[in-house]
CSV table of C-alpha atoms in Angstrom, one decimal:
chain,number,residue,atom,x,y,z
A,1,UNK,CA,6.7,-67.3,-10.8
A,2,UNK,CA,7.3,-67.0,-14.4
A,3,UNK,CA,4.2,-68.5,-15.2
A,4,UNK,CA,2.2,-66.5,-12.5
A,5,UNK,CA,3.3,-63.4,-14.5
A,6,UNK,CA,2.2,-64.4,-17.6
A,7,UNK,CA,-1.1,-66.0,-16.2
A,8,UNK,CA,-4.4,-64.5,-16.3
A,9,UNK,CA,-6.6,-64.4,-13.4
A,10,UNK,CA,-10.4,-63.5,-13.2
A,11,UNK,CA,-10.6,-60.0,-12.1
A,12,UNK,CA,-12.5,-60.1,-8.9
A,13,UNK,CA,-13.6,-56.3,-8.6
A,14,UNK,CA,-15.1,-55.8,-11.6
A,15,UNK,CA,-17.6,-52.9,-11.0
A,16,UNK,CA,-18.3,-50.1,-9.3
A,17,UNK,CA,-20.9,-51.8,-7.1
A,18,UNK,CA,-18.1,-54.8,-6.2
A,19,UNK,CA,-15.8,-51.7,-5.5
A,20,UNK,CA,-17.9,-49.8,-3.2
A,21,UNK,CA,-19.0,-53.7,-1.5
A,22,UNK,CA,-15.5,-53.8,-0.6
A,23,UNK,CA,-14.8,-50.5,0.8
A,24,UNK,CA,-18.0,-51.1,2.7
A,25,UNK,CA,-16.4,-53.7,4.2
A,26,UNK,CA,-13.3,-52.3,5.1
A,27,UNK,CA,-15.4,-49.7,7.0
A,28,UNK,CA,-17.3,-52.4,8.9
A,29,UNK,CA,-14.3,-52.5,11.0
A,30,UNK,CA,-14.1,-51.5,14.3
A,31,UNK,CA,-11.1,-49.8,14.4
A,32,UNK,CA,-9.8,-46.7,12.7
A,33,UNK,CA,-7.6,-47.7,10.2
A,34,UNK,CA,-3.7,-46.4,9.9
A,35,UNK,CA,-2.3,-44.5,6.9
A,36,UNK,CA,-0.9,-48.0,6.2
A,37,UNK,CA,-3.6,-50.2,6.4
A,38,UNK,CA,-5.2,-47.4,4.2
A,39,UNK,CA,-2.8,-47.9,1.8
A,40,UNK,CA,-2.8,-51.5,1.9
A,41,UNK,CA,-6.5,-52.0,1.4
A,42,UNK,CA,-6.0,-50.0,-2.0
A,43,UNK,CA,-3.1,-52.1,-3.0
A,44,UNK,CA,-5.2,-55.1,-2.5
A,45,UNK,CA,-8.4,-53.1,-4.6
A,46,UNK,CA,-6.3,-52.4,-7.2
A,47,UNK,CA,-4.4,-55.7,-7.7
A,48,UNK,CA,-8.3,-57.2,-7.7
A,49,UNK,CA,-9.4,-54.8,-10.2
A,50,UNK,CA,-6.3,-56.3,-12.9
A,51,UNK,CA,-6.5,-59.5,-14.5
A,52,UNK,CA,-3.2,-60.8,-12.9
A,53,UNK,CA,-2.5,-63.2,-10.0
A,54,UNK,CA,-2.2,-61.2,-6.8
A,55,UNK,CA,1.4,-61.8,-5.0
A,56,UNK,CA,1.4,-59.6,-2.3
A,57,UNK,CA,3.5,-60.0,1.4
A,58,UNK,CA,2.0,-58.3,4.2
A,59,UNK,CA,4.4,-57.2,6.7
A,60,UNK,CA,3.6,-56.1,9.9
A,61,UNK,CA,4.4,-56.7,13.5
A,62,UNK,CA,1.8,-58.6,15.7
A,63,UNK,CA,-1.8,-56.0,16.2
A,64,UNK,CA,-0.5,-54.0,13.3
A,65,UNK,CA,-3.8,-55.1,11.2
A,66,UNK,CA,-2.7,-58.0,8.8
A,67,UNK,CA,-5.3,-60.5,9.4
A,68,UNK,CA,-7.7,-57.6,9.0
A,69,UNK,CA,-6.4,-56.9,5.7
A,70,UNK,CA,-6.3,-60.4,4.9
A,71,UNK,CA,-10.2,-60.7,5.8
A,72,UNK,CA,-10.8,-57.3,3.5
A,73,UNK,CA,-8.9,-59.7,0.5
A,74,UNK,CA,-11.0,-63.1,1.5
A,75,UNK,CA,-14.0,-60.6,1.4
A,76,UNK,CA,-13.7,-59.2,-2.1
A,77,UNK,CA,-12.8,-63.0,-3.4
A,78,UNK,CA,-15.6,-64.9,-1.8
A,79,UNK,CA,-18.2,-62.2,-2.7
A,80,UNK,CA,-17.0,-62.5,-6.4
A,81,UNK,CA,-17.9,-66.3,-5.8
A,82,UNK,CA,-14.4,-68.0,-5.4
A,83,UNK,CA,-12.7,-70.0,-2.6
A,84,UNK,CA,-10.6,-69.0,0.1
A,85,UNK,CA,-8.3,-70.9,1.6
A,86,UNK,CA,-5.7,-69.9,5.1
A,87,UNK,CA,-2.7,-71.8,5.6
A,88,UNK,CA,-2.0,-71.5,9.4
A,89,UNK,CA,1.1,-72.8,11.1
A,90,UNK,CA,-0.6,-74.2,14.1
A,91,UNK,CA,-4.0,-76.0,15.0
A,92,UNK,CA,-4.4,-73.1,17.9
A,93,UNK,CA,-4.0,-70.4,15.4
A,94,UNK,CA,-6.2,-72.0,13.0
A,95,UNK,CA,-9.3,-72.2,15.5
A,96,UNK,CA,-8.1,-68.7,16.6
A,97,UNK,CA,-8.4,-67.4,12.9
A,98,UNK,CA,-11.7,-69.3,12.2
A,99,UNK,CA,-13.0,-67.2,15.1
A,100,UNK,CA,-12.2,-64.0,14.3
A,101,UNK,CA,-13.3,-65.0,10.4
A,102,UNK,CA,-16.7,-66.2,11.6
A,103,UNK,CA,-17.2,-62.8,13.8
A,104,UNK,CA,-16.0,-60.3,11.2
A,105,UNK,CA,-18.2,-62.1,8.5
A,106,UNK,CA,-21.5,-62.3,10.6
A,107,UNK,CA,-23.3,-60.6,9.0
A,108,UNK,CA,-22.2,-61.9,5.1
A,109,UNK,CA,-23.5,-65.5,4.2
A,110,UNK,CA,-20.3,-67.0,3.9
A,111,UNK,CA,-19.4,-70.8,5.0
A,112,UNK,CA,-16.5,-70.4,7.1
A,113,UNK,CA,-14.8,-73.5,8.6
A,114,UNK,CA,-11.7,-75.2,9.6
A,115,UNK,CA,-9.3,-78.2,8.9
A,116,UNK,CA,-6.5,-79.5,11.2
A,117,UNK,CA,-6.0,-82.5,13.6
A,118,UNK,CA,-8.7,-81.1,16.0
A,119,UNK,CA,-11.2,-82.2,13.5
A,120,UNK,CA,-12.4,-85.5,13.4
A,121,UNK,CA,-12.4,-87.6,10.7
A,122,UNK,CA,-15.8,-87.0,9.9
A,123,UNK,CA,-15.6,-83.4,10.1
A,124,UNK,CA,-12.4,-83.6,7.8
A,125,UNK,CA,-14.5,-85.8,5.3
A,126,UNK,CA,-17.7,-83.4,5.4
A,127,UNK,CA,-14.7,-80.4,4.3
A,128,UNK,CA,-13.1,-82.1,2.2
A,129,UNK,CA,-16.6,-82.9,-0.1
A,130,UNK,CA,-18.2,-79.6,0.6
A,131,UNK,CA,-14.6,-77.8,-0.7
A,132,UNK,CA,-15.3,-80.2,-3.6
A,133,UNK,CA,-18.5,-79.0,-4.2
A,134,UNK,CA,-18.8,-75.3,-3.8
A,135,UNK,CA,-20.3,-75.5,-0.5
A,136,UNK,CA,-17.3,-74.1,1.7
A,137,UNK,CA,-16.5,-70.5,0.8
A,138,UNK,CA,-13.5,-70.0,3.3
A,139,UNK,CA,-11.3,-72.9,4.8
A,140,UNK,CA,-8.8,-72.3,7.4
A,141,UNK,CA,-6.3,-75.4,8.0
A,142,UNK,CA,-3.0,-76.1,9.1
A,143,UNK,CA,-0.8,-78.7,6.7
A,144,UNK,CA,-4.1,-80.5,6.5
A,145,UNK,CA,-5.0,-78.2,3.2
A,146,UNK,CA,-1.6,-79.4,1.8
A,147,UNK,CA,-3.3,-83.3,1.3
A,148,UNK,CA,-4.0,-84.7,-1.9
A,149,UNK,CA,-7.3,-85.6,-1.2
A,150,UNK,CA,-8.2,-81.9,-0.7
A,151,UNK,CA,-9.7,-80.6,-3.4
A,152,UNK,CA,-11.1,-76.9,-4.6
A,153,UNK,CA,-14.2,-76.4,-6.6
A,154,UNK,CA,-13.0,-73.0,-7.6
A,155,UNK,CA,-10.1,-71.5,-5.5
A,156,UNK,CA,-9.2,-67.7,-5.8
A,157,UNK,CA,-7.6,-66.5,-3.4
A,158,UNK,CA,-4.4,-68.5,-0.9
A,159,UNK,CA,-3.3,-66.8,2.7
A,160,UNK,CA,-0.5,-67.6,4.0
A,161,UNK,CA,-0.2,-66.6,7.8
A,162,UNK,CA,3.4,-66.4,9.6
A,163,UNK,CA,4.7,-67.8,5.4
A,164,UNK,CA,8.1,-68.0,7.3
A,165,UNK,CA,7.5,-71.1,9.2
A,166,UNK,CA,6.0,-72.9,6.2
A,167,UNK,CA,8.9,-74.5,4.1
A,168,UNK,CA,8.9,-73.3,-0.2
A,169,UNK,CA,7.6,-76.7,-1.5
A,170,UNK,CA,4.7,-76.6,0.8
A,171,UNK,CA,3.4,-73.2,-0.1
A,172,UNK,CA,4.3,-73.8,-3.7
A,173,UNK,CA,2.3,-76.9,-4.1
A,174,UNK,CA,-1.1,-75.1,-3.4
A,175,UNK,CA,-0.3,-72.4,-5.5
A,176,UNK,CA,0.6,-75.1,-8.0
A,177,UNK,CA,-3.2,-76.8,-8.5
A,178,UNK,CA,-3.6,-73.4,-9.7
A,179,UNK,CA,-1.2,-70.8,-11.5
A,180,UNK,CA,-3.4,-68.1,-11.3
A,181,UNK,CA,-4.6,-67.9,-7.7
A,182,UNK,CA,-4.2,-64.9,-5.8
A,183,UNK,CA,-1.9,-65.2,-3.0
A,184,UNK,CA,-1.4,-62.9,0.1
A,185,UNK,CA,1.5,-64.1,2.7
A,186,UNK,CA,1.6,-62.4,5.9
A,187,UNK,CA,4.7,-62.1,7.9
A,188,UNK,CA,6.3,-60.4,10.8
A,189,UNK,CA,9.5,-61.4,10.3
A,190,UNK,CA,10.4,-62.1,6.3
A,191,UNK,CA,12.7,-64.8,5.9
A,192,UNK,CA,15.4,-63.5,3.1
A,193,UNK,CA,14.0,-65.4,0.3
A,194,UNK,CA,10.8,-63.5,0.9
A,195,UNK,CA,12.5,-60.2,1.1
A,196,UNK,CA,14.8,-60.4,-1.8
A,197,UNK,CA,11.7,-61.4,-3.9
A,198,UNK,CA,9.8,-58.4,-2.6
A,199,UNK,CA,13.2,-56.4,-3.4
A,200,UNK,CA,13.4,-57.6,-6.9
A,201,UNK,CA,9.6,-57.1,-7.5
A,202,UNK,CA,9.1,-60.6,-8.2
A,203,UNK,CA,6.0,-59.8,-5.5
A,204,UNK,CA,4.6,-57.2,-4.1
A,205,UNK,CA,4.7,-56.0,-0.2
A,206,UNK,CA,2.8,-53.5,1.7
A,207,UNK,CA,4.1,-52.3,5.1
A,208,UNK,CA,2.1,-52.3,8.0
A,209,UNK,CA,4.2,-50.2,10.2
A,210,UNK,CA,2.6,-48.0,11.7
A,211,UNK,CA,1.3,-48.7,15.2
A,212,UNK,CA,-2.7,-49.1,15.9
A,213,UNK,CA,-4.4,-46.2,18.2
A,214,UNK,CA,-3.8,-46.6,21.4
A,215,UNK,CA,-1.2,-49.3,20.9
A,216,UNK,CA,1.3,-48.9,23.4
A,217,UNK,CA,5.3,-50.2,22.6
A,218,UNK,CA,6.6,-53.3,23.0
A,219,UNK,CA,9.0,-53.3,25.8
């Protein structure tokens, strides 16, 4: 984390056009956004627009909007030409994710696919080259990314869905190939080493909790 701070990253917003791409984006959705996920999707524009590593937790309870933010941050990395990868607990979350990727980027030329034990091994061979290469612009994968034979052409950006069920040497060890990825975890429950980081401003955390329209409570 020491290293992170001191680390310079390529600033992926770097004009007014890249600036007004993302917010584009961000109004492609098909909800109206919250004051909160508002606020979040200019926390993530304005990390983008510094030449530091992006550390920021996304809290939020489930339908509160954090893959959506998520897919606003994988938007402004892949359109500045870098790698995304998603680090998903669970090979049914992954394809779930890949999904909801694939339909919110329709209409962007992006090469979205997936990694877990679902694939076979000649899928998982195909990924692992095209990552390699350039050729994949988002992966989503359970521990799968984690291998040493996966490797990036030019990562920028690391998700971390539901971080808290992913032990510290396993998210560390992506983030590791390279110190000055951008990294957004997303969580509904932070576990206390997450929390006390976010506390101490070792990362930074936006809130997501205020309630979608028309979302009623959880009973």
């Amino acid at each position: 984390y020491a290293l992170r701070k001191t680390a310079q990253a390529p600033v992926m917003i770097d004009s007014e056009e890249a600036l007004d791409g993302f917010w584009t984006f961000a109004s492609q959705f098909k909800y109206t956004d919250t004051d909160d996920q508002l606020l979040a999707t200019k926390q993530i524009a304005d990390d983008f627009q510094k030449d530091k590593p992006m550390d920021r937790l996304l809290v939020g309870d489930v339908g509160f909007g954090k893959t959506e933010m998520a897919m606003r941050a994988a938007y402004a990395v892949a359109n500045a030409g870098y790698q995304v990868a998603v680090l998903a607990p669970t090979t049914i979350l992954v394809e779930q994710h890949k999904m909801v990727f694939q339909e919110r980027f329709k209409n962007y030329p992006l090469n979205i696919v997936s990694l877990s034990r679902f694939s076979t091994e000649a899928e998982k061979e195909k990924v692992i080259k095209e990552l390699k290469s350039g050729v994949v612009d988002i992966v989503i994968g359970t521990h799968s990314l984690l291998s040493a034979d996966v490797k990036f052409k030019n990562m920028g950006l690391l998700i971390v869905d539901e971080e808290q069920k992913f032990g510290v040497k396993q998210k560390e060890k992506l983030k590791e190939a390279r110190v000055d990825t951008n990294v957004v975890s997303l969580t509904a429950t932070p576990i206390p080493r997450t929390l006390n980081m976010a506390l101490t401003g070792i990362r930074d955390s936006s809130v997501l909790a205020s309630p979608p329209l028309g979302r009623n409570d959880i009973v």
